[in-house]
Short mmCIF file of C-alpha atoms and ligand atoms in Angstrom, two decimals:
data_model
loop_
_atom_site.label_atom_id
_atom_site.label_comp_id
_atom_site.label_asym_id
_atom_site.label_seq_id
_atom_site.Cartn_x
_atom_site.Cartn_y
_atom_site.Cartn_z
CA MET A 1 -26.63 -36.60 -73.76
CA LEU A 2 -24.48 -39.41 -72.30
CA ARG A 3 -21.54 -37.04 -72.04
CA GLY A 4 -23.72 -34.61 -70.06
CA PHE A 5 -24.52 -37.34 -67.50
CA TRP A 6 -20.90 -38.26 -67.27
CA ILE A 7 -19.84 -34.69 -66.54
CA ALA A 8 -22.66 -34.29 -64.02
CA GLY A 9 -21.56 -37.55 -62.32
CA VAL A 10 -17.94 -36.47 -62.07
CA SER A 11 -18.95 -33.03 -60.76
CA LEU A 12 -21.13 -34.68 -58.12
CA LEU A 13 -18.24 -36.88 -56.99
CA LEU A 14 -16.01 -33.84 -56.78
CA VAL A 15 -18.57 -32.04 -54.61
CA ILE A 16 -18.99 -35.06 -52.30
CA GLY A 17 -15.20 -35.40 -52.10
CA ALA A 18 -14.81 -31.74 -51.19
CA VAL A 19 -17.46 -32.05 -48.46
CA LEU A 20 -15.79 -35.17 -46.99
CA VAL A 21 -12.34 -33.58 -47.03
CA GLY A 22 -13.80 -30.43 -45.51
CA SER A 23 -15.51 -32.23 -42.62
CA GLY A 24 -12.56 -34.55 -41.96
CA ARG A 25 -10.39 -31.49 -41.63
CA GLU A 26 -12.14 -30.32 -38.45
CA ARG A 27 -9.30 -28.27 -37.07
CA SER A 28 -7.04 -30.42 -34.92
CA VAL A 29 -4.35 -28.63 -32.98
CA ARG A 30 -0.80 -30.02 -32.61
CA GLN A 31 1.37 -28.24 -30.05
CA PRO A 32 5.14 -27.99 -30.49
CA ILE A 33 5.76 -29.22 -26.91
CA GLN A 34 3.65 -31.80 -25.07
CA PHE A 35 2.83 -29.49 -22.17
CA ASN A 36 1.32 -31.15 -19.10
CA HIS A 37 -1.28 -29.01 -17.28
CA ALA A 38 -1.82 -31.59 -14.51
CA LYS A 39 1.88 -31.64 -13.47
CA HIS A 40 2.02 -27.85 -13.26
CA LYS A 41 -1.17 -27.72 -11.23
CA ALA A 42 0.41 -30.29 -8.88
CA ALA A 43 3.44 -27.96 -8.66
CA GLY A 44 1.02 -25.41 -7.17
CA LEU A 45 0.80 -22.95 -10.07
CA GLU A 46 -2.36 -20.85 -10.50
CA CYS A 47 -3.82 -20.49 -14.01
CA SER A 48 -3.01 -16.77 -13.95
CA PHE A 49 0.70 -17.50 -13.40
CA CYS A 50 0.86 -18.49 -17.09
CA HIS A 51 -2.33 -16.94 -18.51
CA GLN A 52 -1.54 -13.51 -17.15
CA GLY A 53 -4.44 -11.52 -18.57
CA VAL A 54 -7.15 -13.85 -17.33
CA ASP A 55 -8.15 -11.95 -14.18
CA GLY A 56 -7.97 -8.38 -15.34
CA GLN A 57 -8.12 -8.29 -19.13
CA ALA A 58 -10.19 -9.43 -22.11
CA PHE A 59 -7.55 -11.91 -23.32
CA ALA A 60 -6.10 -14.59 -21.06
CA GLY A 61 -2.98 -14.92 -23.23
CA LEU A 62 -0.52 -17.77 -23.63
CA PRO A 63 2.71 -17.86 -21.58
CA PRO A 64 5.83 -16.21 -23.04
CA LEU A 65 9.16 -18.07 -22.98
CA GLU A 66 10.30 -16.06 -19.94
CA THR A 67 7.54 -17.61 -17.81
CA CYS A 68 8.75 -21.14 -18.56
CA ALA A 69 12.37 -20.05 -18.10
CA ILE A 70 11.69 -19.14 -14.45
CA CYS A 71 11.89 -22.86 -13.66
CA HIS A 72 13.27 -24.57 -16.75
CA THR A 73 16.70 -23.04 -17.37
CA ALA A 74 18.25 -26.08 -15.68
CA PRO A 75 16.68 -29.48 -16.47
CA MET A 76 14.34 -30.90 -13.81
CA THR A 77 13.37 -34.11 -15.59
CA GLU A 78 14.63 -36.58 -18.23
CA SER A 79 11.75 -35.59 -20.49
CA ALA A 80 12.49 -35.08 -24.20
CA GLU A 81 9.74 -32.44 -24.19
CA GLU A 82 11.55 -30.48 -21.51
CA ALA A 83 14.76 -30.79 -23.58
CA LYS A 84 12.96 -29.16 -26.55
CA LEU A 85 11.96 -26.31 -24.24
CA ALA A 86 15.52 -25.95 -22.96
CA THR A 87 16.83 -25.62 -26.53
CA LEU A 88 14.36 -22.81 -27.25
CA ILE A 89 15.28 -21.06 -23.98
CA VAL A 90 18.99 -21.16 -24.90
CA LYS A 91 18.23 -19.76 -28.38
CA GLY A 92 15.76 -17.24 -26.99
CA GLU A 93 13.12 -18.42 -29.46
CA PRO A 94 9.47 -18.28 -28.41
CA VAL A 95 7.52 -21.54 -28.34
CA PRO A 96 5.12 -21.42 -31.33
CA TRP A 97 2.00 -22.38 -29.32
CA GLN A 98 -1.11 -22.91 -31.44
CA ARG A 99 -4.47 -21.43 -30.44
CA LEU A 100 -7.13 -23.90 -29.34
CA TYR A 101 -9.94 -21.42 -28.67
CA GLY A 102 -10.54 -18.29 -30.69
CA LEU A 103 -13.62 -16.40 -31.81
CA ALA A 104 -14.09 -14.67 -35.14
CA PRO A 105 -12.66 -11.13 -34.94
CA HIS A 106 -16.14 -9.56 -35.03
CA VAL A 107 -17.05 -11.07 -31.65
CA PHE A 108 -16.05 -9.37 -28.41
CA PHE A 109 -15.40 -11.49 -25.33
CA SER A 110 -13.84 -10.48 -22.03
CA HIS A 111 -12.35 -12.83 -19.43
CA ARG A 112 -12.39 -10.09 -16.81
CA ARG A 113 -16.15 -9.68 -17.15
CA HIS A 114 -16.89 -13.41 -16.93
CA LEU A 115 -14.49 -14.13 -14.07
CA GLN A 116 -14.61 -11.01 -11.89
CA LEU A 117 -18.27 -10.04 -12.40
CA ALA A 118 -20.02 -13.27 -13.43
CA GLN A 119 -17.78 -15.41 -11.14
CA LEU A 120 -17.63 -18.32 -13.60
CA GLU A 121 -15.07 -21.12 -13.46
CA CYS A 122 -12.60 -21.88 -16.26
CA LYS A 123 -14.09 -25.40 -16.49
CA THR A 124 -17.50 -24.11 -17.53
CA CYS A 125 -16.04 -22.78 -20.77
CA HIS A 126 -12.86 -24.86 -21.26
CA GLY A 127 -13.66 -28.28 -19.75
CA PRO A 128 -11.20 -30.04 -17.40
CA ILE A 129 -8.01 -28.76 -19.08
CA GLU A 130 -6.31 -28.45 -15.68
CA ASP A 131 -6.19 -32.28 -15.50
CA ALA A 132 -4.85 -32.70 -19.05
CA THR A 133 -1.53 -34.57 -19.25
CA THR A 134 -1.09 -33.72 -22.94
CA PRO A 135 -2.35 -30.68 -24.88
CA PRO A 136 -5.95 -31.08 -26.07
CA VAL A 137 -6.15 -31.48 -29.87
CA ARG A 138 -9.60 -29.93 -30.07
CA PRO A 139 -11.70 -27.64 -27.88
CA ALA A 140 -13.65 -29.40 -25.12
CA VAL A 141 -16.45 -26.83 -25.42
CA LYS A 142 -17.75 -25.45 -28.71
CA HIS A 143 -17.99 -21.66 -28.40
CA SER A 144 -20.95 -21.09 -30.71
CA MET A 145 -23.31 -18.14 -30.55
CA LYS A 146 -26.06 -20.50 -29.34
CA TRP A 147 -23.84 -21.53 -26.44
CA CYS A 148 -23.16 -17.92 -25.36
CA MET A 149 -26.83 -17.01 -25.75
CA SER A 150 -28.23 -19.91 -23.72
CA CYS A 151 -26.15 -19.00 -20.68
CA HIS A 152 -26.92 -15.30 -21.12
CA GLU A 153 -30.61 -16.18 -21.20
CA GLN A 154 -30.37 -18.29 -18.02
CA ARG A 155 -28.29 -15.73 -16.17
CA GLY A 156 -30.17 -12.65 -17.34
CA ALA A 157 -27.11 -11.26 -19.16
CA SER A 158 -27.31 -9.19 -22.36
CA LEU A 159 -28.86 -10.66 -25.53
CA ASP A 160 -28.24 -7.46 -27.49
CA CYS A 161 -26.42 -8.10 -30.78
CA MET A 162 -24.23 -5.08 -30.22
CA ALA A 163 -22.98 -6.35 -26.83
CA CYS A 164 -21.02 -9.12 -28.58
CA HIS A 165 -20.70 -7.87 -32.16
CA ARG A 166 -18.84 -4.59 -32.39
C1 HEC B 201 7.17 -22.63 -11.11
C2 HEC B 201 7.98 -23.58 -11.85
C3 HEC B 201 7.57 -24.00 -13.25
C4 HEC B 201 7.26 -23.20 -14.32
C5 HEC B 201 7.13 -21.68 -14.35
C6 HEC B 201 7.09 -24.08 -15.45
N1 HEC B 201 7.30 -25.37 -15.08
FE1 HEC B 201 7.35 -27.00 -16.31
N2 HEC B 201 7.70 -28.20 -14.70
C7 HEC B 201 7.75 -27.80 -13.39
C8 HEC B 201 7.76 -28.95 -12.52
C9 HEC B 201 7.82 -28.94 -10.99
C10 HEC B 201 7.73 -30.09 -13.38
C11 HEC B 201 7.64 -31.54 -12.98
C12 HEC B 201 8.96 -32.11 -12.69
C13 HEC B 201 8.81 -33.58 -12.35
O1 HEC B 201 8.09 -34.29 -13.07
O2 HEC B 201 9.40 -33.97 -11.38
C14 HEC B 201 7.73 -29.57 -14.74
C15 HEC B 201 7.78 -30.37 -15.86
C16 HEC B 201 7.75 -29.90 -17.15
C17 HEC B 201 7.95 -30.71 -18.34
C18 HEC B 201 8.22 -32.19 -18.38
C19 HEC B 201 6.85 -32.79 -18.28
C20 HEC B 201 6.72 -34.24 -18.29
O3 HEC B 201 5.76 -34.67 -18.92
O4 HEC B 201 7.50 -34.95 -17.64
C21 HEC B 201 7.78 -29.87 -19.43
C22 HEC B 201 7.84 -30.24 -20.90
C23 HEC B 201 7.48 -28.55 -18.91
N3 HEC B 201 7.50 -28.60 -17.52
C24 HEC B 201 7.20 -27.46 -19.69
C25 HEC B 201 6.93 -26.20 -19.20
C26 HEC B 201 6.56 -25.08 -20.03
C27 HEC B 201 6.36 -25.12 -21.53
C28 HEC B 201 6.44 -24.00 -19.20
C29 HEC B 201 6.02 -22.59 -19.56
C30 HEC B 201 4.73 -22.49 -20.23
C31 HEC B 201 6.73 -24.45 -17.85
N4 HEC B 201 7.00 -25.79 -17.89
C32 HEC B 201 6.74 -23.65 -16.73
C33 HEC B 201 7.81 -26.49 -12.95
C34 HEC B 201 7.57 -25.37 -13.73
C1 HEC B 202 2.92 -23.42 -16.31
C2 HEC B 202 2.07 -22.68 -17.20
C3 HEC B 202 0.58 -22.94 -17.27
C4 HEC B 202 -0.33 -23.00 -16.23
C5 HEC B 202 -0.06 -22.87 -14.73
C6 HEC B 202 -1.63 -23.17 -16.84
N1 HEC B 202 -1.52 -23.21 -18.20
FE1 HEC B 202 -3.03 -23.33 -19.56
N2 HEC B 202 -1.68 -23.44 -21.08
C7 HEC B 202 -0.30 -23.40 -20.93
C8 HEC B 202 0.33 -23.72 -22.20
C9 HEC B 202 1.83 -23.82 -22.44
C10 HEC B 202 -0.72 -23.92 -23.14
C11 HEC B 202 -0.60 -24.35 -24.62
C12 HEC B 202 -0.33 -25.85 -24.68
C13 HEC B 202 -1.50 -26.70 -24.26
O1 HEC B 202 -2.60 -26.57 -24.81
O2 HEC B 202 -1.33 -27.56 -23.35
C14 HEC B 202 -1.97 -23.71 -22.40
C15 HEC B 202 -3.22 -23.77 -22.97
C16 HEC B 202 -4.40 -23.49 -22.28
C17 HEC B 202 -5.71 -23.32 -22.88
C18 HEC B 202 -6.00 -23.32 -24.37
C19 HEC B 202 -5.61 -21.94 -24.90
C20 HEC B 202 -5.94 -21.69 -26.35
O3 HEC B 202 -5.03 -21.74 -27.18
O4 HEC B 202 -7.10 -21.46 -26.67
C21 HEC B 202 -6.60 -23.11 -21.87
C22 HEC B 202 -8.10 -22.90 -22.02
C23 HEC B 202 -5.86 -23.18 -20.63
N3 HEC B 202 -4.54 -23.39 -20.91
C24 HEC B 202 -6.44 -23.09 -19.37
C25 HEC B 202 -5.74 -23.20 -18.20
C26 HEC B 202 -6.37 -23.26 -16.89
C27 HEC B 202 -7.87 -23.26 -16.64
C28 HEC B 202 -5.35 -23.30 -15.97
C29 HEC B 202 -5.47 -23.40 -14.45
C30 HEC B 202 -6.26 -24.52 -13.95
C31 HEC B 202 -4.09 -23.28 -16.70
N4 HEC B 202 -4.37 -23.23 -18.04
C32 HEC B 202 -2.82 -23.28 -16.13
C33 HEC B 202 0.38 -23.11 -19.77
C34 HEC B 202 -0.18 -23.08 -18.50
C1 HEC B 203 -17.55 -17.60 -20.02
C2 HEC B 203 -16.61 -18.46 -20.67
C3 HEC B 203 -15.15 -18.47 -20.29
C4 HEC B 203 -14.57 -18.59 -19.04
C5 HEC B 203 -15.27 -18.67 -17.69
C6 HEC B 203 -13.15 -18.67 -19.26
N1 HEC B 203 -12.86 -18.57 -20.60
FE1 HEC B 203 -11.04 -18.62 -21.48
N2 HEC B 203 -11.86 -18.26 -23.31
C7 HEC B 203 -13.21 -18.11 -23.54
C8 HEC B 203 -13.42 -17.69 -24.92
C9 HEC B 203 -14.77 -17.40 -25.57
C10 HEC B 203 -12.12 -17.61 -25.52
C11 HEC B 203 -11.79 -17.14 -26.94
C12 HEC B 203 -11.65 -15.63 -26.83
C13 HEC B 203 -11.44 -14.88 -28.11
O1 HEC B 203 -11.05 -15.45 -29.11
O2 HEC B 203 -11.66 -13.64 -28.08
C14 HEC B 203 -11.17 -18.00 -24.47
C15 HEC B 203 -9.79 -18.07 -24.65
C16 HEC B 203 -8.89 -18.47 -23.67
C17 HEC B 203 -7.46 -18.66 -23.87
C18 HEC B 203 -6.71 -18.50 -25.18
C19 HEC B 203 -5.94 -17.20 -25.19
C20 HEC B 203 -6.83 -15.99 -25.17
O3 HEC B 203 -6.52 -15.08 -24.41
O4 HEC B 203 -7.81 -15.91 -25.92
C21 HEC B 203 -6.93 -19.03 -22.66
C22 HEC B 203 -5.47 -19.32 -22.34
C23 HEC B 203 -8.02 -19.08 -21.70
N3 HEC B 203 -9.19 -18.73 -22.35
C24 HEC B 203 -7.86 -19.39 -20.36
C25 HEC B 203 -8.87 -19.31 -19.40
C26 HEC B 203 -8.66 -19.50 -17.97
C27 HEC B 203 -7.33 -19.80 -17.33
C28 HEC B 203 -9.88 -19.32 -17.37
C29 HEC B 203 -10.22 -19.35 -15.88
C30 HEC B 203 -9.35 -18.56 -14.99
C31 HEC B 203 -10.85 -19.04 -18.43
N4 HEC B 203 -10.20 -19.02 -19.63
C32 HEC B 203 -12.21 -18.83 -18.23
C33 HEC B 203 -14.23 -18.33 -22.63
C34 HEC B 203 -14.06 -18.44 -21.26
C1 HEC B 204 -21.89 -19.80 -18.43
C2 HEC B 204 -22.46 -18.49 -18.66
C3 HEC B 204 -21.93 -17.59 -19.76
C4 HEC B 204 -21.41 -17.96 -20.98
C5 HEC B 204 -21.19 -19.35 -21.54
C6 HEC B 204 -21.10 -16.73 -21.67
N1 HEC B 204 -21.42 -15.65 -20.89
FE1 HEC B 204 -21.18 -13.67 -21.40
N2 HEC B 204 -21.87 -13.11 -19.58
C7 HEC B 204 -22.36 -13.97 -18.62
C8 HEC B 204 -22.85 -13.18 -17.48
C9 HEC B 204 -23.49 -13.72 -16.20
C10 HEC B 204 -22.64 -11.81 -17.83
C11 HEC B 204 -22.96 -10.57 -16.99
C12 HEC B 204 -21.74 -10.20 -16.16
C13 HEC B 204 -21.90 -8.86 -15.50
O1 HEC B 204 -21.61 -7.85 -16.14
O2 HEC B 204 -22.34 -8.83 -14.35
C14 HEC B 204 -22.02 -11.82 -19.15
C15 HEC B 204 -21.67 -10.67 -19.84
C16 HEC B 204 -21.18 -10.61 -21.13
C17 HEC B 204 -20.90 -9.41 -21.89
C18 HEC B 204 -21.13 -7.99 -21.41
C19 HEC B 204 -22.55 -7.63 -21.83
C20 HEC B 204 -22.93 -6.20 -21.54
O3 HEC B 204 -23.85 -6.02 -20.73
O4 HEC B 204 -22.31 -5.30 -22.12
C21 HEC B 204 -20.45 -9.80 -23.12
C22 HEC B 204 -20.04 -8.91 -24.27
C23 HEC B 204 -20.45 -11.25 -23.13
N3 HEC B 204 -20.88 -11.71 -21.92
C24 HEC B 204 -20.04 -12.01 -24.22
C25 HEC B 204 -20.07 -13.40 -24.25
C26 HEC B 204 -19.70 -14.19 -25.40
C27 HEC B 204 -19.23 -13.63 -26.73
C28 HEC B 204 -19.85 -15.49 -25.04
C29 HEC B 204 -19.59 -16.73 -25.86
C30 HEC B 204 -18.34 -16.82 -26.57
C31 HEC B 204 -20.32 -15.51 -23.65
N4 HEC B 204 -20.46 -14.24 -23.22
C32 HEC B 204 -20.58 -16.68 -22.95
C33 HEC B 204 -22.39 -15.34 -18.66
C34 HEC B 204 -21.94 -16.13 -19.72
C1 HEC B 205 -23.58 -13.29 -26.13
C2 HEC B 205 -22.88 -12.96 -27.34
C3 HEC B 205 -23.60 -12.83 -28.64
C4 HEC B 205 -24.76 -12.13 -28.88
C5 HEC B 205 -25.62 -11.37 -27.87
C6 HEC B 205 -25.02 -12.24 -30.29
N1 HEC B 205 -24.03 -12.98 -30.89
FE1 HEC B 205 -23.91 -13.42 -32.90
N2 HEC B 205 -22.25 -14.60 -32.52
C7 HEC B 205 -21.68 -14.79 -31.30
C8 HEC B 205 -20.64 -15.78 -31.41
C9 HEC B 205 -19.76 -16.30 -30.30
C10 HEC B 205 -20.60 -16.17 -32.78
C11 HEC B 205 -19.70 -17.21 -33.42
C12 HEC B 205 -18.38 -16.61 -33.79
C13 HEC B 205 -17.39 -17.65 -34.20
O1 HEC B 205 -17.79 -18.63 -34.85
O2 HEC B 205 -16.21 -17.49 -33.90
C14 HEC B 205 -21.63 -15.39 -33.45
C15 HEC B 205 -21.90 -15.46 -34.84
C16 HEC B 205 -22.84 -14.68 -35.47
C17 HEC B 205 -23.07 -14.67 -36.90
C18 HEC B 205 -22.35 -15.54 -37.91
C19 HEC B 205 -21.17 -14.84 -38.43
C20 HEC B 205 -20.10 -15.80 -38.74
O3 HEC B 205 -18.99 -15.61 -38.27
O4 HEC B 205 -20.37 -16.80 -39.41
C21 HEC B 205 -24.06 -13.78 -37.16
C22 HEC B 205 -24.66 -13.41 -38.51
C23 HEC B 205 -24.49 -13.23 -35.88
N3 HEC B 205 -23.72 -13.79 -34.87
C24 HEC B 205 -25.50 -12.30 -35.70
C25 HEC B 205 -26.03 -11.91 -34.47
C26 HEC B 205 -27.25 -11.12 -34.30
C27 HEC B 205 -28.12 -10.60 -35.44
C28 HEC B 205 -27.42 -10.95 -32.95
C29 HEC B 205 -28.58 -10.26 -32.22
C30 HEC B 205 -29.88 -10.91 -32.38
C31 HEC B 205 -26.31 -11.63 -32.30
N4 HEC B 205 -25.51 -12.21 -33.25
C32 HEC B 205 -26.11 -11.66 -30.93
C33 HEC B 205 -22.03 -14.16 -30.11
C34 HEC B 205 -23.16 -13.37 -29.93
#
């Protein structure tokens, strides 16, 4: 009898522990280089200079090494972060950028549709990342189904399951 309680107690603690560890582990993203969006905006670069698919394709994409190498083959600053980039450029090794936003593979989303047709701004879905001086560690906007649906409802866009789940 007593032993039963004891086992139940330990199991309960294990469950609580697992839940706490699980929630504390809300995905936080660490980038290999402390990229500064604000400085590159000040340098006059459009978003699509680095996120090349954003205007015409479903995926915006992250910049390949070659895009950074256009300006960073010779050092422009004293920054240790720029030095890390320079080393990768010399070795020809891609920067292992981590994804911040990403839907489950069963959901279809197209940047082209939302930018060209719906005329939305990046900010609406990604927050003020253009002013970020260090890479965001978590998404500014949670891309849940409820979030997609509430805008679709307001804007009279499709609510059909098959439009997003294919
Ligand atoms: C069109 C030119 C251009 C391109 C392309 C470019 N940069 Fe830069 N980068 C700059 C300028 C200008 C600065 C600011 C120099 C200064 O602070 O005086 C800079 C600064 C930096 C710094 C130092 C930042 C700091 O905090 O001082 C890093 C790191 C950097 N860039 C990384 C990148 C990466 C990674 C890419 C590719 C994704 C990239 N840059 C693409 C022009 C460019
Ligand atoms: C010089 C290249 C460059 C320019 C210009 C640039 N970005 Fe980025 N962007 C990056 C790099 C590198 C990362 C990954 C590191 C980070 O998060 O800072 C990134 C990450 C992002 C992400 C997160 C992507 C993911 O993994 O889910 C978003 C959203 C984004 N940028 C939006 C923008 C917007 C909006 C603009 C224009 C206002 C812009 N970027 C301009 C290089 C650039
Ligand atoms: C209507 C909302 C919406 C708008 C507007 C939007 N995005 Fe996104 N973005 C998303 C979603 C959703 C994802 C995740 C897509 C996926 O996983 O299929 C994403 C992903 C990204 C990524 C990660 C790489 C990728 O291709 O998935 C980058 C970079 C990005 N967006 C940049 C931009 C830029 C730059 C703009 C403005 C020019 C912009 N986005 C406008 C919703 C949006
Ligand atoms: C801020 C508003 C807004 C948000 C947020 C938004 N959408 Fe949309 N979406 C629209 C509008 C407006 C259209 C209609 C564009 C057109 O075709 O004229 C659209 C169209 C679409 C279509 C094409 C539907 C069809 O008729 O075939 C898909 C698929 C879609 N969105 C997926 C998503 C997904 C997935 C998300 C969330 C990750 C999302 N959208 C978030 C505004 C939004
Ligand atoms: C406007 C786009 C959109 C429409 C329309 C839509 N969904 Fe979703 N759905 C999403 C997004 C975004 C997610 C979250 C994916 C993620 O977490 O990465 C999602 C998640 C789900 C999940 C959870 C799966 C999981 O990954 O946990 C189910 C189940 C689901 N949707 C069913 C439906 C059904 C049924 C309908 C029709 C009534 C529907 N959806 C319509 C965008 C949509």
